XYZ file of C-alpha atoms in Angstrom:
333
model
C -41.739 49.418 -50.435
C -39.800 47.877 -53.282
C -40.201 49.821 -56.544
C -39.160 48.417 -59.903
C -39.075 49.875 -63.384
C -41.408 48.003 -65.759
C -38.615 46.948 -68.052
C -37.249 44.758 -65.294
C -40.490 42.757 -64.782
C -38.954 39.857 -66.671
C -36.466 39.312 -63.898
C -36.956 36.032 -62.048
C -39.491 36.159 -59.229
C -37.015 34.789 -56.732
C -34.632 37.627 -57.409
C -37.463 40.180 -56.953
C -38.438 38.680 -53.626
C -34.869 38.699 -52.388
C -34.520 42.363 -53.302
C -37.755 43.334 -51.577
C -37.477 41.223 -48.488
C -33.748 41.611 -47.935
C -33.237 37.839 -47.774
C -30.278 37.426 -50.051
C -28.817 33.905 -49.700
C -25.544 33.382 -47.941
C -22.747 32.738 -50.386
C -20.227 30.023 -49.648
C -16.948 31.884 -49.528
C -13.608 30.344 -50.314
C -11.124 30.581 -47.465
C -8.180 32.897 -47.917
C -4.562 31.832 -47.444
C -4.534 32.709 -43.752
C -7.651 30.655 -43.026
C -6.728 27.645 -45.166
C -3.018 27.416 -44.420
C -2.308 29.065 -41.067
C -5.343 29.489 -38.855
C -5.725 26.919 -36.069
C -8.113 26.843 -33.112
C -8.888 24.380 -30.310
C -11.862 23.167 -32.352
C -9.737 22.838 -35.513
C -6.137 22.090 -34.494
C -5.033 21.840 -38.111
C -5.631 24.711 -40.567
C -8.524 24.977 -42.981
C -10.737 22.300 -41.470
C -13.615 24.744 -41.070
C -13.444 25.806 -44.722
C -16.403 24.793 -46.865
C -14.429 25.643 -50.002
C -10.659 25.271 -50.250
C -8.386 28.259 -50.143
C -5.418 28.755 -52.460
C -3.361 25.802 -53.662
C 0.385 25.661 -53.040
C 2.604 23.933 -55.593
C 5.867 22.186 -54.713
C 8.502 21.326 -57.285
C 10.171 17.919 -57.129
C 13.755 17.116 -58.029
C 13.951 13.512 -59.274
C 17.087 11.403 -59.302
C 17.091 8.615 -61.902
C 19.865 6.031 -61.855
C 20.753 3.226 -64.223
C 19.687 -0.336 -63.572
C 21.849 -2.634 -61.492
C 23.793 -3.637 -64.600
C 24.522 0.019 -65.387
C 22.877 -0.153 -68.824
C 19.443 1.532 -68.928
C 17.969 4.309 -66.842
C 15.266 2.957 -64.538
C 12.774 5.733 -65.364
C 12.154 8.591 -67.806
C 10.442 11.974 -68.008
C 7.183 10.606 -69.377
C 6.814 8.029 -66.599
C 7.667 10.612 -63.964
C 5.093 13.110 -65.259
C 2.415 10.394 -65.287
C 3.287 9.380 -61.741
C 3.185 12.956 -60.446
C -0.271 13.420 -61.987
C -1.357 10.265 -60.150
C 0.031 11.594 -56.856
C -1.921 14.811 -57.378
C -5.213 12.917 -57.512
C -4.658 12.379 -53.785
C -3.289 15.774 -52.766
C -5.012 18.306 -55.040
C -8.343 18.030 -53.162
C -6.458 19.245 -50.066
C -4.777 22.256 -51.660
C -1.388 20.639 -52.321
C 0.017 20.251 -55.809
C 3.262 18.641 -56.946
C 5.061 19.391 -60.180
C 8.199 18.114 -61.892
C 10.939 20.620 -61.191
C 13.966 18.837 -62.603
C 15.050 15.317 -63.488
C 18.664 14.429 -62.761
C 19.943 11.429 -64.679
C 22.779 9.925 -62.659
C 25.161 7.958 -64.849
C 25.856 5.181 -62.361
C 24.103 1.941 -61.490
C 21.687 2.044 -58.598
C 23.049 0.074 -55.607
C 22.125 -3.579 -56.002
C 20.295 -5.457 -53.255
C 22.749 -7.734 -51.536
C 21.537 -9.618 -48.511
C 23.235 -12.550 -46.890
C 20.389 -13.110 -44.440
C 17.478 -15.422 -45.231
C 15.145 -14.174 -42.511
C 12.716 -12.148 -44.606
C 14.104 -12.123 -48.107
C 11.736 -11.364 -50.993
C 11.932 -12.388 -54.651
C 14.145 -9.408 -55.470
C 16.681 -10.268 -52.797
C 15.801 -7.624 -50.227
C 14.353 -7.783 -46.752
C 11.135 -6.140 -45.642
C 11.909 -2.437 -45.232
C 15.441 -2.560 -46.618
C 17.027 0.842 -47.104
C 20.407 2.431 -47.636
C 22.434 5.471 -46.673
C 22.397 8.740 -48.585
C 26.170 8.342 -48.842
C 25.551 5.373 -51.163
C 23.860 7.568 -53.800
C 27.027 9.014 -55.373
C 28.595 12.453 -55.357
C 26.216 13.526 -58.122
C 23.274 13.175 -55.747
C 24.813 15.491 -53.173
C 25.846 17.964 -55.875
C 22.312 18.157 -57.314
C 20.231 17.808 -54.149
C 17.847 20.777 -54.165
C 17.419 22.348 -50.732
C 14.315 24.256 -51.906
C 12.505 21.334 -53.547
C 11.074 17.980 -52.611
C 13.754 15.413 -53.498
C 12.734 11.957 -54.754
C 15.139 9.131 -55.543
C 13.821 6.463 -57.894
C 14.960 3.040 -56.688
C 15.121 -0.418 -58.222
C 12.917 -3.313 -57.135
C 14.046 -5.041 -53.985
C 14.545 -1.883 -51.986
C 11.820 -0.584 -49.692
C 10.071 2.742 -50.260
C 10.399 5.216 -47.405
C 10.650 8.902 -46.586
C 12.070 11.288 -43.999
C 9.755 12.942 -41.476
C 10.013 16.760 -41.562
C 11.039 17.317 -37.936
C 14.293 15.354 -38.014
C 17.617 17.166 -37.936
C 19.515 16.203 -41.085
C 21.118 17.628 -44.188
C 19.186 15.616 -46.762
C 15.412 15.029 -46.592
C 14.778 12.351 -49.196
C 11.811 10.273 -50.354
C 12.614 6.902 -51.946
C 10.094 5.209 -54.263
C 10.266 2.348 -56.745
C 10.584 3.389 -60.361
C 8.802 0.300 -61.701
C 5.436 1.157 -60.097
C 5.652 4.945 -59.911
C 2.935 5.528 -62.507
C 0.290 3.289 -60.953
C 0.961 2.847 -57.237
C -0.272 4.931 -54.303
C 2.946 4.148 -52.424
C 4.721 7.326 -53.686
C 1.803 9.433 -52.394
C 2.005 7.475 -49.121
C 5.729 8.223 -48.769
C 5.183 11.911 -49.526
C 2.621 11.809 -46.734
C 5.462 11.013 -44.332
C 7.479 13.893 -45.801
C 4.474 16.118 -44.977
C 4.241 14.919 -41.393
C 1.711 12.096 -41.647
C 2.201 8.993 -39.540
C 0.988 5.510 -40.379
C -2.547 4.924 -39.174
C -1.037 2.248 -36.907
C 1.714 4.518 -35.548
C 0.642 4.017 -31.944
C -0.910 0.597 -32.370
C -0.006 -1.229 -29.182
C -2.963 0.223 -27.295
C -6.135 1.902 -28.612
C -5.966 4.376 -25.714
C -2.312 5.323 -26.127
C -1.562 9.007 -25.596
C 1.080 9.945 -28.180
C 2.774 12.797 -26.378
C 3.195 15.897 -28.481
C 6.256 16.958 -26.505
C 8.143 13.814 -27.562
C 11.680 14.904 -28.491
C 11.609 14.303 -32.292
C 8.546 16.496 -32.741
C 8.995 19.146 -30.055
C 10.223 21.701 -32.587
C 6.701 22.164 -33.882
C 4.870 20.951 -30.755
C 5.982 24.048 -28.853
C 3.256 25.967 -30.676
C 0.657 23.214 -30.389
C -2.692 24.229 -28.949
C -4.697 22.036 -26.623
C -7.492 20.715 -28.830
C -11.110 20.545 -27.759
C -11.318 16.896 -28.793
C -8.577 14.860 -27.182
C -8.487 12.452 -30.133
C -6.052 14.897 -31.728
C -3.546 14.004 -29.045
C -3.616 10.269 -29.658
C -2.795 7.734 -32.330
C -1.528 9.535 -35.423
C -2.689 12.965 -34.122
C -5.642 12.807 -36.509
C -9.223 12.288 -35.336
C -10.527 10.995 -38.654
C -8.468 7.805 -38.768
C -9.957 4.962 -36.724
C -7.771 2.831 -34.489
C -5.494 0.509 -36.467
C -3.546 -2.159 -34.582
C -1.893 -3.561 -37.751
C 0.267 -6.522 -36.643
C -0.146 -5.854 -32.928
C -3.837 -6.762 -32.715
C -3.249 -10.020 -30.857
C -1.313 -8.260 -28.094
C -3.413 -5.097 -28.049
C -6.998 -6.329 -28.343
C -6.768 -10.131 -28.335
C -7.776 -11.017 -31.897
C -6.147 -11.431 -35.324
C -6.486 -8.952 -38.188
C -4.292 -10.892 -40.607
C -7.267 -11.533 -42.883
C -7.438 -7.812 -43.688
C -4.060 -7.833 -45.418
C -3.047 -8.956 -48.866
C 0.019 -11.065 -48.366
C 2.430 -8.605 -46.731
C 1.388 -8.566 -43.106
C 4.111 -9.839 -40.759
C 2.917 -12.737 -38.652
C 0.243 -13.876 -41.091
C -0.328 -17.103 -39.140
C -2.178 -16.593 -35.871
C -3.703 -18.769 -33.179
C -6.187 -16.026 -32.338
C -9.679 -15.732 -33.750
C -10.285 -13.078 -36.417
C -11.254 -9.652 -35.116
C -14.901 -8.694 -35.478
C -15.847 -5.315 -36.914
C -16.823 -4.217 -33.395
C -13.338 -5.062 -32.151
C -11.377 -3.572 -35.024
C -12.565 -1.485 -37.969
C -9.580 0.334 -39.461
C -9.852 2.295 -42.680
C -8.798 -0.194 -45.364
C -8.371 2.450 -48.056
C -6.513 5.118 -46.077
C -3.389 6.372 -47.821
C -1.313 6.090 -44.653
C -2.342 2.518 -43.835
C -0.700 -0.676 -45.050
C -3.765 -2.296 -46.493
C -4.556 -3.050 -50.134
C -6.006 0.089 -51.735
C -4.276 3.024 -50.059
C -5.909 5.869 -51.935
C -7.879 8.042 -49.473
C -6.618 11.033 -47.518
C -9.111 12.354 -44.969
C -9.828 16.059 -44.547
C -7.900 16.285 -41.287
C -4.957 14.334 -42.716
C -4.924 16.821 -45.592
C -5.035 19.666 -43.090
C -2.109 18.189 -41.135
C -0.163 17.887 -44.398
C -0.841 21.586 -45.095
C 0.334 22.398 -41.581
C 3.672 20.721 -42.184
C 4.086 21.998 -45.725
C 3.890 25.467 -44.207
C 6.293 24.383 -41.463
C 8.782 23.207 -44.101
C 8.433 26.542 -45.883
C 8.753 28.748 -42.809
C 11.720 27.017 -41.183
C 15.287 26.536 -42.336
C 16.452 23.035 -41.428
C 20.192 22.854 -42.125
C 19.696 24.716 -45.398
C 16.433 22.965 -46.309
C 13.559 25.406 -46.801
C 10.837 24.654 -49.324
C 9.811 27.166 -51.943
C 6.253 27.041 -53.261
C 4.105 28.887 -55.751
C 0.531 29.775 -54.900
C -2.557 29.748 -57.090
C -6.269 30.346 -56.588
C -8.520 28.218 -58.756
């Protein structure tokens, strides 16, 4: 029998009943670091997917490289713009336990390489071609001297150059993410490029066939695939290795499924003109707001994409890749 002192009669009835009947409610527990960052199972091939409440957050510092404009007069970005842009990036990654912070800003006193392109095949208003990039060797000795092997390294580029990033499993000295300075504060493209740095593919990575099996023992990724477990759901083995992103054929829809998806894009899809009929939603329903897509509003990172990003953040921290090994700080909110 449950006995209570009279002075406690004012306690809420529900609390009394729980004490007497032994029916205390289950509390939703936050996952610990092991569960949220390391633990994988066949049912949850990426860590933390079974967590109802996030575990601890890990913070990565970024080293920014800011050059002068093509005329060599003004710097193309500043501390205030960079801090605003990083806060914007964190709106995407914080819900998944990843936080970025400004570590250092290196102002390089040289002009950023200008876009020079003699070809007319795909030139844009700024003079560059779709996806134009450049070699790390073109970034000056000051870049190599200040490259931080323990940080994320971002180079701010001028308009005309494409934004891109290095996947984590490559074998190189410099892992760099390139983003445009002019739109850093307001665009989701920097978050998209950091997604590649954290091991996320485009949603259309294996777009030629909706049933493509993207082999996990493929040479560029076999360093981490050696420890891969065979997942219960085979969708983790296909496409972009993430179950939560629906099939996206991008600019291969005509060949892959016999219809055109050009109408889904906003002016930048290659092959905009098509003789095929538009795809119906039953034929093709990609996520139009996924961060790793190439559609208009790339702002959403799914739970399993966030989990994959955690997986690779830990990979980057646990493995030395030609001197590159991320340091992070950890916090529990």
